[in-house]
Short mmCIF file of C-alpha atoms in Angstrom, two decimals:
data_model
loop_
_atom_site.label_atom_id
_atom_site.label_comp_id
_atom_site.label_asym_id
_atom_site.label_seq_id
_atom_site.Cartn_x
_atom_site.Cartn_y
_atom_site.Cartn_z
CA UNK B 1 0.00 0.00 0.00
CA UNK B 2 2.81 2.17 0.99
CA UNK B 3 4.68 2.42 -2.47
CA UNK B 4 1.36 2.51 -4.45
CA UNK B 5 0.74 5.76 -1.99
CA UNK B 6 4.21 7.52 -3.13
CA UNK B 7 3.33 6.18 -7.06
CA UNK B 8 0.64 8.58 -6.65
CA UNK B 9 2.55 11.24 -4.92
CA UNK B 10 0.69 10.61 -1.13
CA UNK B 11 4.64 11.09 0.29
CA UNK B 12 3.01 11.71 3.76
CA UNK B 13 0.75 9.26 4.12
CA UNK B 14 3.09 6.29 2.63
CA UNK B 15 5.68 7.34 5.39
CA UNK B 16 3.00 7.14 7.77
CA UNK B 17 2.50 3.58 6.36
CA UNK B 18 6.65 2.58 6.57
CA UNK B 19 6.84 4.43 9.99
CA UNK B 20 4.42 2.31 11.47
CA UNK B 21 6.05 -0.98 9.98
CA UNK B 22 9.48 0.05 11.31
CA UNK B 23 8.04 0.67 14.62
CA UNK B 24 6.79 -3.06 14.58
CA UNK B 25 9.59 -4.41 13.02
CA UNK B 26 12.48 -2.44 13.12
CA UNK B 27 14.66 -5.23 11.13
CA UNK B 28 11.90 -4.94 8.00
CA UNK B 29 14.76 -3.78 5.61
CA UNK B 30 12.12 -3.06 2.97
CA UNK B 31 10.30 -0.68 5.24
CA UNK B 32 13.54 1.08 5.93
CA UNK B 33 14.36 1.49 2.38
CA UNK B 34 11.21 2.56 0.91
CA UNK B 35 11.08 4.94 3.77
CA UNK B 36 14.06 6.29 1.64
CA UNK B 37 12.66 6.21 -1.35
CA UNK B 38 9.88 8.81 0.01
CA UNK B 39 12.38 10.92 1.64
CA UNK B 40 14.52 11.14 -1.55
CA UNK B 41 11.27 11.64 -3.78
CA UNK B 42 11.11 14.77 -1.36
CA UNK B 43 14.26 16.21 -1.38
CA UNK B 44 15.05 14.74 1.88
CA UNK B 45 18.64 13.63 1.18
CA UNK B 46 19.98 13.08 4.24
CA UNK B 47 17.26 11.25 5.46
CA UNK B 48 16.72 9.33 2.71
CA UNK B 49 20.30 8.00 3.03
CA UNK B 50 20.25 7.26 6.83
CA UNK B 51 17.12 4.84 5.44
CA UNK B 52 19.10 3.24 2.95
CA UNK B 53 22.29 2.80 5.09
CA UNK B 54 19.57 1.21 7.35
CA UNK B 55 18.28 -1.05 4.83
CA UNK B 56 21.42 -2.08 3.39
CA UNK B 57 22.70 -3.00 6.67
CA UNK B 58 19.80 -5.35 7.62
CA UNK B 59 19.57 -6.90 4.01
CA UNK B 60 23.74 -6.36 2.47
CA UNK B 61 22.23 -8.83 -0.80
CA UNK B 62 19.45 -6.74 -1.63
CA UNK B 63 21.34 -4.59 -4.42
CA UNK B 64 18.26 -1.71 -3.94
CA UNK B 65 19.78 -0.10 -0.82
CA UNK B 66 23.67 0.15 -1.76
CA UNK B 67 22.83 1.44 -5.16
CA UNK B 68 20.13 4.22 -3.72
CA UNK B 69 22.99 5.05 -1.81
CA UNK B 70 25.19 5.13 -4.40
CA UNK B 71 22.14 7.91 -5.92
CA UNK B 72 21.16 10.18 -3.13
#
């Protein structure tokens, strides 16, 4: 639901959305780095990368984190 919400441009209520998952389960890398995604898609640099540092440390495979990094 979260990343349909940000495909539409609903930023604030998608990070509502990932905030809540990250409270529940702070080791849901997906959460973390689609939490990124929204901050990025905002100008939010900085936060965006502390998301995908996040992300990339709880899933190092999952090539979407280090190469948002690599982006931001």
């Amino acid at each position: 639901l979260a990343t349909a919400l940000m495909d539409r441009g609903a930023y604030e209520r998608a990070e509502g959305l990932l905030a809540e998952a990250v409270r529940v389960n702070p080791r849901y890398s997906d959460a973390h780095y689609n939490r990124g995604r929204a901050a990025e898609l905002q100008g939010r640099n900085d936060e965006a990368l502390a998301h995908y540092r996040t992300a990339a440390e709880l899933a190092p495979s999952d090539p979407d984190a280090w190469v948002s990094q690599a982006s931001v």
